[in-house]
mmCIF file with all atom_site columns, C-alpha atoms in Angstrom:
data_model
loop_
_atom_site.group_PDB
_atom_site.id
_atom_site.type_symbol
_atom_site.label_atom_id
_atom_site.label_alt_id
_atom_site.label_comp_id
_atom_site.label_asym_id
_atom_site.label_entity_id
_atom_site.label_seq_id
_atom_site.pdbx_PDB_ins_code
_atom_site.Cartn_x
_atom_site.Cartn_y
_atom_site.Cartn_z
_atom_site.occupancy
_atom_site.B_iso_or_equiv
_atom_site.pdbx_formal_charge
_atom_site.auth_seq_id
_atom_site.auth_comp_id
_atom_site.auth_asym_id
_atom_site.auth_atom_id
_atom_site.pdbx_PDB_model_num
ATOM 1   C CA . MET A 1 1   ? 70.128 -48.908 -32.651 1.00 0.00 ? 1   MET A CA 1
ATOM 2   C CA . GLY A 1 2   ? 66.585 -47.989 -33.665 1.00 0.00 ? 2   GLY A CA 1
ATOM 3   C CA . ARG A 1 3   ? 65.747 -46.074 -36.782 1.00 0.00 ? 3   ARG A CA 1
ATOM 4   C CA . PRO A 1 4   ? 65.811 -42.301 -36.486 1.00 0.00 ? 4   PRO A CA 1
ATOM 5   C CA . LYS A 1 5   ? 62.479 -40.521 -36.370 1.00 0.00 ? 5   LYS A CA 1
ATOM 6   C CA . SER A 1 6   ? 61.257 -39.630 -39.819 1.00 0.00 ? 6   SER A CA 1
ATOM 7   C CA . PHE A 1 7   ? 58.766 -37.026 -38.646 1.00 0.00 ? 7   PHE A CA 1
ATOM 8   C CA . GLU A 1 8   ? 58.691 -33.707 -36.834 1.00 0.00 ? 8   GLU A CA 1
ATOM 9   C CA . PRO A 1 9   ? 57.149 -34.225 -33.368 1.00 0.00 ? 9   PRO A CA 1
ATOM 10  C CA . ASP A 1 10  ? 55.621 -30.711 -33.309 1.00 0.00 ? 10  ASP A CA 1
ATOM 11  C CA . VAL A 1 11  ? 53.907 -31.310 -36.650 1.00 0.00 ? 11  VAL A CA 1
ATOM 12  C CA . VAL A 1 12  ? 52.576 -34.666 -35.458 1.00 0.00 ? 12  VAL A CA 1
ATOM 13  C CA . ILE A 1 13  ? 51.257 -33.089 -32.262 1.00 0.00 ? 13  ILE A CA 1
ATOM 14  C CA . ALA A 1 14  ? 49.497 -30.374 -34.303 1.00 0.00 ? 14  ALA A CA 1
ATOM 15  C CA . GLN A 1 15  ? 47.949 -32.990 -36.595 1.00 0.00 ? 15  GLN A CA 1
ATOM 16  C CA . ALA A 1 16  ? 46.848 -35.057 -33.603 1.00 0.00 ? 16  ALA A CA 1
ATOM 17  C CA . MET A 1 17  ? 45.377 -31.920 -32.013 1.00 0.00 ? 17  MET A CA 1
ATOM 18  C CA . GLU A 1 18  ? 43.221 -31.339 -35.090 1.00 0.00 ? 18  GLU A CA 1
ATOM 19  C CA . THR A 1 19  ? 41.987 -34.934 -34.962 1.00 0.00 ? 19  THR A CA 1
ATOM 20  C CA . PHE A 1 20  ? 41.198 -34.851 -31.240 1.00 0.00 ? 20  PHE A CA 1
ATOM 21  C CA . TRP A 1 21  ? 39.497 -31.469 -31.726 1.00 0.00 ? 21  TRP A CA 1
ATOM 22  C CA . THR A 1 22  ? 37.283 -32.759 -34.499 1.00 0.00 ? 22  THR A CA 1
ATOM 23  C CA . LYS A 1 23  ? 36.463 -36.211 -33.144 1.00 0.00 ? 23  LYS A CA 1
ATOM 24  C CA . GLY A 1 24  ? 36.933 -35.862 -29.380 1.00 0.00 ? 24  GLY A CA 1
ATOM 25  C CA . TYR A 1 25  ? 39.316 -37.848 -27.228 1.00 0.00 ? 25  TYR A CA 1
ATOM 26  C CA . THR A 1 26  ? 37.176 -40.968 -26.834 1.00 0.00 ? 26  THR A CA 1
ATOM 27  C CA . ASP A 1 27  ? 36.162 -41.233 -30.488 1.00 0.00 ? 27  ASP A CA 1
ATOM 28  C CA . THR A 1 28  ? 39.715 -40.773 -31.781 1.00 0.00 ? 28  THR A CA 1
ATOM 29  C CA . SER A 1 29  ? 41.234 -44.185 -32.378 1.00 0.00 ? 29  SER A CA 1
ATOM 30  C CA . PRO A 1 30  ? 44.914 -45.029 -32.743 1.00 0.00 ? 30  PRO A CA 1
ATOM 31  C CA . ALA A 1 31  ? 44.158 -45.724 -36.409 1.00 0.00 ? 31  ALA A CA 1
ATOM 32  C CA . ASP A 1 32  ? 42.673 -42.202 -36.751 1.00 0.00 ? 32  ASP A CA 1
ATOM 33  C CA . LEU A 1 33  ? 45.853 -40.730 -35.285 1.00 0.00 ? 33  LEU A CA 1
ATOM 34  C CA . ALA A 1 34  ? 48.067 -42.803 -37.562 1.00 0.00 ? 34  ALA A CA 1
ATOM 35  C CA . GLU A 1 35  ? 46.047 -41.728 -40.597 1.00 0.00 ? 35  GLU A CA 1
ATOM 36  C CA . ALA A 1 36  ? 46.005 -38.046 -39.610 1.00 0.00 ? 36  ALA A CA 1
ATOM 37  C CA . THR A 1 37  ? 49.722 -37.888 -38.842 1.00 0.00 ? 37  THR A CA 1
ATOM 38  C CA . GLY A 1 38  ? 51.083 -40.339 -41.390 1.00 0.00 ? 38  GLY A CA 1
ATOM 39  C CA . VAL A 1 39  ? 52.984 -42.042 -38.562 1.00 0.00 ? 39  VAL A CA 1
ATOM 40  C CA . ALA A 1 40  ? 52.486 -45.727 -37.789 1.00 0.00 ? 40  ALA A CA 1
ATOM 41  C CA . LYS A 1 41  ? 50.725 -46.528 -34.519 1.00 0.00 ? 41  LYS A CA 1
ATOM 42  C CA . GLY A 1 42  ? 53.790 -48.214 -33.066 1.00 0.00 ? 42  GLY A CA 1
ATOM 43  C CA . SER A 1 43  ? 55.975 -45.198 -33.846 1.00 0.00 ? 43  SER A CA 1
ATOM 44  C CA . LEU A 1 44  ? 53.398 -42.844 -32.367 1.00 0.00 ? 44  LEU A CA 1
ATOM 45  C CA . TYR A 1 45  ? 53.306 -44.758 -29.105 1.00 0.00 ? 45  TYR A CA 1
ATOM 46  C CA . HIS A 1 46  ? 57.078 -45.183 -29.046 1.00 0.00 ? 46  HIS A CA 1
ATOM 47  C CA . SER A 1 47  ? 57.538 -41.418 -29.465 1.00 0.00 ? 47  SER A CA 1
ATOM 48  C CA . PHE A 1 48  ? 54.641 -40.080 -27.400 1.00 0.00 ? 48  PHE A CA 1
ATOM 49  C CA . GLY A 1 49  ? 53.784 -42.884 -24.980 1.00 0.00 ? 49  GLY A CA 1
ATOM 50  C CA . SER A 1 50  ? 50.048 -43.461 -24.915 1.00 0.00 ? 50  SER A CA 1
ATOM 51  C CA . LYS A 1 51  ? 47.077 -41.934 -26.677 1.00 0.00 ? 51  LYS A CA 1
ATOM 52  C CA . ARG A 1 52  ? 46.427 -39.988 -23.456 1.00 0.00 ? 52  ARG A CA 1
ATOM 53  C CA . GLN A 1 53  ? 49.981 -38.627 -23.401 1.00 0.00 ? 53  GLN A CA 1
ATOM 54  C CA . LEU A 1 54  ? 49.696 -37.518 -27.021 1.00 0.00 ? 54  LEU A CA 1
ATOM 55  C CA . PHE A 1 55  ? 46.359 -35.906 -26.170 1.00 0.00 ? 55  PHE A CA 1
ATOM 56  C CA . GLY A 1 56  ? 48.023 -34.061 -23.285 1.00 0.00 ? 56  GLY A CA 1
ATOM 57  C CA . LYS A 1 57  ? 50.647 -32.668 -25.659 1.00 0.00 ? 57  LYS A CA 1
ATOM 58  C CA . ALA A 1 58  ? 47.914 -31.700 -28.133 1.00 0.00 ? 58  ALA A CA 1
ATOM 59  C CA . LEU A 1 59  ? 45.953 -29.951 -25.379 1.00 0.00 ? 59  LEU A CA 1
ATOM 60  C CA . ASP A 1 60  ? 49.092 -28.084 -24.283 1.00 0.00 ? 60  ASP A CA 1
ATOM 61  C CA . LEU A 1 61  ? 49.683 -26.948 -27.876 1.00 0.00 ? 61  LEU A CA 1
ATOM 62  C CA . TYR A 1 62  ? 46.093 -25.777 -28.152 1.00 0.00 ? 62  TYR A CA 1
ATOM 63  C CA . GLY A 1 63  ? 46.476 -23.824 -24.915 1.00 0.00 ? 63  GLY A CA 1
ATOM 64  C CA . ARG A 1 64  ? 49.639 -22.099 -26.138 1.00 0.00 ? 64  ARG A CA 1
ATOM 65  C CA . MET A 1 65  ? 47.996 -21.222 -29.449 1.00 0.00 ? 65  MET A CA 1
ATOM 66  C CA . GLN A 1 66  ? 44.907 -19.809 -27.759 1.00 0.00 ? 66  GLN A CA 1
ATOM 67  C CA . SER A 1 67  ? 46.963 -17.817 -25.266 1.00 0.00 ? 67  SER A CA 1
ATOM 68  C CA . GLU A 1 68  ? 49.125 -16.313 -28.011 1.00 0.00 ? 68  GLU A CA 1
ATOM 69  C CA . ARG A 1 69  ? 46.037 -15.459 -30.060 1.00 0.00 ? 69  ARG A CA 1
ATOM 70  C CA . ALA A 1 70  ? 44.311 -13.791 -27.099 1.00 0.00 ? 70  ALA A CA 1
ATOM 71  C CA . GLU A 1 71  ? 47.356 -11.753 -26.144 1.00 0.00 ? 71  GLU A CA 1
ATOM 72  C CA . GLU A 1 72  ? 48.076 -10.717 -29.720 1.00 0.00 ? 72  GLU A CA 1
ATOM 73  C CA . PHE A 1 73  ? 44.490 -9.784  -30.524 1.00 0.00 ? 73  PHE A CA 1
ATOM 74  C CA . LEU A 1 74  ? 43.758 -7.985  -27.271 1.00 0.00 ? 74  LEU A CA 1
ATOM 75  C CA . SER A 1 75  ? 46.949 -5.907  -27.509 1.00 0.00 ? 75  SER A CA 1
ATOM 76  C CA . ARG A 1 76  ? 45.994 -4.289  -30.805 1.00 0.00 ? 76  ARG A CA 1
ATOM 77  C CA . PRO A 1 77  ? 44.965 -0.610  -30.825 1.00 0.00 ? 77  PRO A CA 1
ATOM 78  C CA . GLY A 1 78  ? 41.392 0.253   -29.926 1.00 0.00 ? 78  GLY A CA 1
ATOM 79  C CA . THR A 1 79  ? 39.171 0.450   -26.901 1.00 0.00 ? 79  THR A CA 1
ATOM 80  C CA . ALA A 1 80  ? 38.832 -2.490  -24.556 1.00 0.00 ? 80  ALA A CA 1
ATOM 81  C CA . LYS A 1 81  ? 35.310 -3.134  -25.798 1.00 0.00 ? 81  LYS A CA 1
ATOM 82  C CA . GLU A 1 82  ? 36.406 -3.018  -29.461 1.00 0.00 ? 82  GLU A CA 1
ATOM 83  C CA . ARG A 1 83  ? 39.327 -5.379  -28.893 1.00 0.00 ? 83  ARG A CA 1
ATOM 84  C CA . ILE A 1 84  ? 37.388 -7.879  -26.788 1.00 0.00 ? 84  ILE A CA 1
ATOM 85  C CA . ARG A 1 85  ? 34.492 -7.845  -29.231 1.00 0.00 ? 85  ARG A CA 1
ATOM 86  C CA . ALA A 1 86  ? 36.850 -8.411  -32.145 1.00 0.00 ? 86  ALA A CA 1
ATOM 87  C CA . TYR A 1 87  ? 38.539 -11.285 -30.294 1.00 0.00 ? 87  TYR A CA 1
ATOM 88  C CA . PHE A 1 88  ? 35.220 -12.947 -29.475 1.00 0.00 ? 88  PHE A CA 1
ATOM 89  C CA . ALA A 1 89  ? 33.987 -12.445 -33.054 1.00 0.00 ? 89  ALA A CA 1
ATOM 90  C CA . LEU A 1 90  ? 37.221 -13.957 -34.390 1.00 0.00 ? 90  LEU A CA 1
ATOM 91  C CA . LEU A 1 91  ? 36.651 -17.126 -32.368 1.00 0.00 ? 91  LEU A CA 1
ATOM 92  C CA . VAL A 1 92  ? 32.956 -17.356 -33.252 1.00 0.00 ? 92  VAL A CA 1
ATOM 93  C CA . ASP A 1 93  ? 33.732 -16.813 -36.929 1.00 0.00 ? 93  ASP A CA 1
ATOM 94  C CA . ALA A 1 94  ? 36.428 -19.495 -36.850 1.00 0.00 ? 94  ALA A CA 1
ATOM 95  C CA . ASP A 1 95  ? 33.966 -21.903 -35.235 1.00 0.00 ? 95  ASP A CA 1
ATOM 96  C CA . LEU A 1 96  ? 31.270 -21.160 -37.801 1.00 0.00 ? 96  LEU A CA 1
ATOM 97  C CA . ASP A 1 97  ? 33.447 -20.979 -40.900 1.00 0.00 ? 97  ASP A CA 1
ATOM 98  C CA . GLY A 1 98  ? 35.295 -24.261 -40.447 1.00 0.00 ? 98  GLY A CA 1
ATOM 99  C CA . PRO A 1 99  ? 34.307 -27.373 -42.360 1.00 0.00 ? 99  PRO A CA 1
ATOM 100 C CA . VAL A 1 100 ? 32.923 -28.849 -39.116 1.00 0.00 ? 100 VAL A CA 1
ATOM 101 C CA . ARG A 1 101 ? 31.409 -26.953 -36.210 1.00 0.00 ? 101 ARG A CA 1
ATOM 102 C CA . ARG A 1 102 ? 33.677 -28.305 -33.554 1.00 0.00 ? 102 ARG A CA 1
ATOM 103 C CA . GLY A 1 103 ? 33.707 -25.475 -31.019 1.00 0.00 ? 103 GLY A CA 1
ATOM 104 C CA . CYS A 1 104 ? 36.601 -25.170 -28.581 1.00 0.00 ? 104 CYS A CA 1
ATOM 105 C CA . LEU A 1 105 ? 38.926 -28.068 -27.828 1.00 0.00 ? 105 LEU A CA 1
ATOM 106 C CA . ALA A 1 106 ? 39.205 -26.959 -24.200 1.00 0.00 ? 106 ALA A CA 1
ATOM 107 C CA . GLN A 1 107 ? 35.438 -26.768 -23.665 1.00 0.00 ? 107 GLN A CA 1
ATOM 108 C CA . ASN A 1 108 ? 34.931 -30.021 -25.556 1.00 0.00 ? 108 ASN A CA 1
ATOM 109 C CA . THR A 1 109 ? 37.512 -31.668 -23.291 1.00 0.00 ? 109 THR A CA 1
ATOM 110 C CA . ILE A 1 110 ? 35.779 -30.480 -20.134 1.00 0.00 ? 110 ILE A CA 1
ATOM 111 C CA . GLY A 1 111 ? 32.452 -31.715 -21.453 1.00 0.00 ? 111 GLY A CA 1
ATOM 112 C CA . GLU A 1 112 ? 33.897 -35.085 -22.349 1.00 0.00 ? 112 GLU A CA 1
ATOM 113 C CA . LEU A 1 113 ? 36.538 -35.733 -19.690 1.00 0.00 ? 113 LEU A CA 1
ATOM 114 C CA . GLY A 1 114 ? 36.206 -33.072 -16.992 1.00 0.00 ? 114 GLY A CA 1
ATOM 115 C CA . GLY A 1 115 ? 34.745 -35.291 -14.299 1.00 0.00 ? 115 GLY A CA 1
ATOM 116 C CA . ARG A 1 116 ? 36.923 -38.304 -15.129 1.00 0.00 ? 116 ARG A CA 1
ATOM 117 C CA . ASP A 1 117 ? 40.326 -36.842 -15.924 1.00 0.00 ? 117 ASP A CA 1
ATOM 118 C CA . PRO A 1 118 ? 41.648 -34.463 -13.262 1.00 0.00 ? 118 PRO A CA 1
ATOM 119 C CA . GLU A 1 119 ? 44.790 -33.653 -15.276 1.00 0.00 ? 119 GLU A CA 1
ATOM 120 C CA . ALA A 1 120 ? 42.738 -32.605 -18.323 1.00 0.00 ? 120 ALA A CA 1
ATOM 121 C CA . ALA A 1 121 ? 40.572 -30.461 -16.040 1.00 0.00 ? 121 ALA A CA 1
ATOM 122 C CA . ARG A 1 122 ? 43.700 -28.798 -14.595 1.00 0.00 ? 122 ARG A CA 1
ATOM 123 C CA . VAL A 1 123 ? 45.094 -28.084 -18.060 1.00 0.00 ? 123 VAL A CA 1
ATOM 124 C CA . VAL A 1 124 ? 41.821 -26.526 -19.225 1.00 0.00 ? 124 VAL A CA 1
ATOM 125 C CA . HIS A 1 125 ? 41.562 -24.523 -16.011 1.00 0.00 ? 125 HIS A CA 1
ATOM 126 C CA . ARG A 1 126 ? 45.060 -23.117 -16.648 1.00 0.00 ? 126 ARG A CA 1
ATOM 127 C CA . MET A 1 127 ? 43.999 -22.188 -20.178 1.00 0.00 ? 127 MET A CA 1
ATOM 128 C CA . GLU A 1 128 ? 40.909 -20.433 -18.908 1.00 0.00 ? 128 GLU A CA 1
ATOM 129 C CA . GLU A 1 129 ? 42.913 -18.601 -16.246 1.00 0.00 ? 129 GLU A CA 1
ATOM 130 C CA . GLY A 1 130 ? 45.275 -17.390 -18.967 1.00 0.00 ? 130 GLY A CA 1
ATOM 131 C CA . VAL A 1 131 ? 42.396 -15.932 -20.969 1.00 0.00 ? 131 VAL A CA 1
ATOM 132 C CA . ILE A 1 132 ? 40.890 -14.413 -17.811 1.00 0.00 ? 132 ILE A CA 1
ATOM 133 C CA . GLU A 1 133 ? 44.219 -12.740 -17.044 1.00 0.00 ? 133 GLU A CA 1
ATOM 134 C CA . ALA A 1 134 ? 44.492 -11.404 -20.601 1.00 0.00 ? 134 ALA A CA 1
ATOM 135 C CA . LEU A 1 135 ? 40.924 -10.057 -20.481 1.00 0.00 ? 135 LEU A CA 1
ATOM 136 C CA . ALA A 1 136 ? 41.445 -8.497  -17.045 1.00 0.00 ? 136 ALA A CA 1
ATOM 137 C CA . ALA A 1 137 ? 44.671 -6.849  -18.240 1.00 0.00 ? 137 ALA A CA 1
ATOM 138 C CA . ARG A 1 138 ? 42.857 -5.417  -21.285 1.00 0.00 ? 138 ARG A CA 1
ATOM 139 C CA . ILE A 1 139 ? 40.028 -4.122  -19.098 1.00 0.00 ? 139 ILE A CA 1
ATOM 140 C CA . GLU A 1 140 ? 42.550 -2.528  -16.741 1.00 0.00 ? 140 GLU A CA 1
ATOM 141 C CA . GLN A 1 141 ? 44.278 -0.927  -19.729 1.00 0.00 ? 141 GLN A CA 1
ATOM 142 C CA . GLY A 1 142 ? 40.869 0.383   -20.789 1.00 0.00 ? 142 GLY A CA 1
ATOM 143 C CA . GLN A 1 143 ? 40.467 1.874   -17.326 1.00 0.00 ? 143 GLN A CA 1
ATOM 144 C CA . ARG A 1 144 ? 43.854 3.595   -17.635 1.00 0.00 ? 144 ARG A CA 1
ATOM 145 C CA . ASP A 1 145 ? 42.937 4.786   -21.146 1.00 0.00 ? 145 ASP A CA 1
ATOM 146 C CA . GLY A 1 146 ? 39.560 6.062   -19.952 1.00 0.00 ? 146 GLY A CA 1
ATOM 147 C CA . ASP A 1 147 ? 37.327 3.823   -22.081 1.00 0.00 ? 147 ASP A CA 1
ATOM 148 C CA . VAL A 1 148 ? 36.279 1.551   -19.189 1.00 0.00 ? 148 VAL A CA 1
ATOM 149 C CA . GLY A 1 149 ? 34.827 2.968   -15.988 1.00 0.00 ? 149 GLY A CA 1
ATOM 150 C CA . ARG A 1 150 ? 36.983 2.872   -12.876 1.00 0.00 ? 150 ARG A CA 1
ATOM 151 C CA . ASP A 1 151 ? 34.094 1.214   -11.003 1.00 0.00 ? 151 ASP A CA 1
ATOM 152 C CA . VAL A 1 152 ? 34.326 -1.945  -13.136 1.00 0.00 ? 152 VAL A CA 1
ATOM 153 C CA . ASP A 1 153 ? 35.887 -4.867  -11.265 1.00 0.00 ? 153 ASP A CA 1
ATOM 154 C CA . ALA A 1 154 ? 38.328 -6.034  -13.959 1.00 0.00 ? 154 ALA A CA 1
ATOM 155 C CA . ARG A 1 155 ? 38.768 -9.552  -12.553 1.00 0.00 ? 155 ARG A CA 1
ATOM 156 C CA . ALA A 1 156 ? 35.031 -10.132 -12.047 1.00 0.00 ? 156 ALA A CA 1
ATOM 157 C CA . GLN A 1 157 ? 34.261 -8.803  -15.535 1.00 0.00 ? 157 GLN A CA 1
ATOM 158 C CA . ALA A 1 158 ? 37.000 -11.002 -17.021 1.00 0.00 ? 158 ALA A CA 1
ATOM 159 C CA . LEU A 1 159 ? 35.548 -14.060 -15.256 1.00 0.00 ? 159 LEU A CA 1
ATOM 160 C CA . PHE A 1 160 ? 32.123 -13.220 -16.650 1.00 0.00 ? 160 PHE A CA 1
ATOM 161 C CA . LEU A 1 161 ? 33.541 -12.716 -20.142 1.00 0.00 ? 161 LEU A CA 1
ATOM 162 C CA . GLN A 1 162 ? 35.419 -16.037 -19.997 1.00 0.00 ? 162 GLN A CA 1
ATOM 163 C CA . ASN A 1 163 ? 32.183 -17.719 -18.975 1.00 0.00 ? 163 ASN A CA 1
ATOM 164 C CA . THR A 1 164 ? 30.461 -16.048 -21.921 1.00 0.00 ? 164 THR A CA 1
ATOM 165 C CA . LEU A 1 165 ? 33.260 -17.089 -24.258 1.00 0.00 ? 165 LEU A CA 1
ATOM 166 C CA . ALA A 1 166 ? 33.049 -20.712 -23.100 1.00 0.00 ? 166 ALA A CA 1
ATOM 167 C CA . GLY A 1 167 ? 29.306 -20.676 -23.722 1.00 0.00 ? 167 GLY A CA 1
ATOM 168 C CA . LEU A 1 168 ? 29.737 -19.049 -27.123 1.00 0.00 ? 168 LEU A CA 1
ATOM 169 C CA . ARG A 1 169 ? 32.160 -21.754 -28.204 1.00 0.00 ? 169 ARG A CA 1
ATOM 170 C CA . VAL A 1 170 ? 29.650 -24.457 -27.220 1.00 0.00 ? 170 VAL A CA 1
ATOM 171 C CA . MET A 1 171 ? 26.696 -22.617 -28.744 1.00 0.00 ? 171 MET A CA 1
ATOM 172 C CA . ALA A 1 172 ? 28.622 -22.103 -31.993 1.00 0.00 ? 172 ALA A CA 1
ATOM 173 C CA . LYS A 1 173 ? 27.939 -25.752 -32.692 1.00 0.00 ? 173 LYS A CA 1
ATOM 174 C CA . THR A 1 174 ? 24.210 -25.092 -33.135 1.00 0.00 ? 174 THR A CA 1
ATOM 175 C CA . PHE A 1 175 ? 23.446 -21.339 -33.210 1.00 0.00 ? 175 PHE A CA 1
ATOM 176 C CA . ASP A 1 176 ? 23.830 -18.893 -36.081 1.00 0.00 ? 176 ASP A CA 1
ATOM 177 C CA . ARG A 1 177 ? 26.168 -15.908 -36.314 1.00 0.00 ? 177 ARG A CA 1
ATOM 178 C CA . PRO A 1 178 ? 23.576 -13.173 -35.562 1.00 0.00 ? 178 PRO A CA 1
ATOM 179 C CA . ALA A 1 179 ? 22.507 -14.888 -32.331 1.00 0.00 ? 179 ALA A CA 1
ATOM 180 C CA . LEU A 1 180 ? 26.109 -15.352 -31.219 1.00 0.00 ? 180 LEU A CA 1
ATOM 181 C CA . TYR A 1 181 ? 26.991 -11.745 -32.049 1.00 0.00 ? 181 TYR A CA 1
ATOM 182 C CA . ARG A 1 182 ? 24.000 -10.568 -29.980 1.00 0.00 ? 182 ARG A CA 1
ATOM 183 C CA . ILE A 1 183 ? 25.391 -12.527 -27.041 1.00 0.00 ? 183 ILE A CA 1
ATOM 184 C CA . ILE A 1 184 ? 28.780 -10.862 -27.512 1.00 0.00 ? 184 ILE A CA 1
ATOM 185 C CA . ASP A 1 185 ? 27.233 -7.404  -27.586 1.00 0.00 ? 185 ASP A CA 1
ATOM 186 C CA . THR A 1 186 ? 25.109 -8.126  -24.521 1.00 0.00 ? 186 THR A CA 1
ATOM 187 C CA . ALA A 1 187 ? 28.115 -9.424  -22.567 1.00 0.00 ? 187 ALA A CA 1
ATOM 188 C CA . LEU A 1 188 ? 30.157 -6.332  -23.456 1.00 0.00 ? 188 LEU A CA 1
ATOM 189 C CA . ALA A 1 189 ? 27.438 -3.909  -22.415 1.00 0.00 ? 189 ALA A CA 1
ATOM 190 C CA . GLY A 1 190 ? 28.949 -4.035  -18.920 1.00 0.00 ? 190 GLY A CA 1
ATOM 191 C CA . LEU A 1 191 ? 32.083 -2.323  -20.132 1.00 0.00 ? 191 LEU A CA 1
#
């Protein structure tokens, strides 16, 4: 019989996610993952398969975290515009206030692997669809509450806002907070 695992798989996946997020998939080596997780390379591969399989689990975790954050933040009291602005500002602030400006793992993945890794592209697309659905639901709630006009196409506006959010997360690597906040305010003018 083999030795029992001496680590929590969910913790290892979270640590790997942070490493992939900071360094990118290609630039993350097995040694980087072993160092970040404290788990030997052989044990990592025995438990998670390949680097790509571990990355897939990390990307899934990131997607769940982002979905939970969006739903939680958008469901708070306030107008649709206030809640969406606060959610966008939260993400921009997190990007700017971290020790490294690393942007969004999903957008980074598409930039790095999108044309070469159909499964990664599908996972990111599902993530984006989840955010679009959450934004559309919040816009529709705003329409019911009377703070968003009935003539606003909730799905089209949510698609536009997701596009803006994706761009913000990329631009957060090089632009300053006032410029990014101006983009947020401009994007929300349509509500």
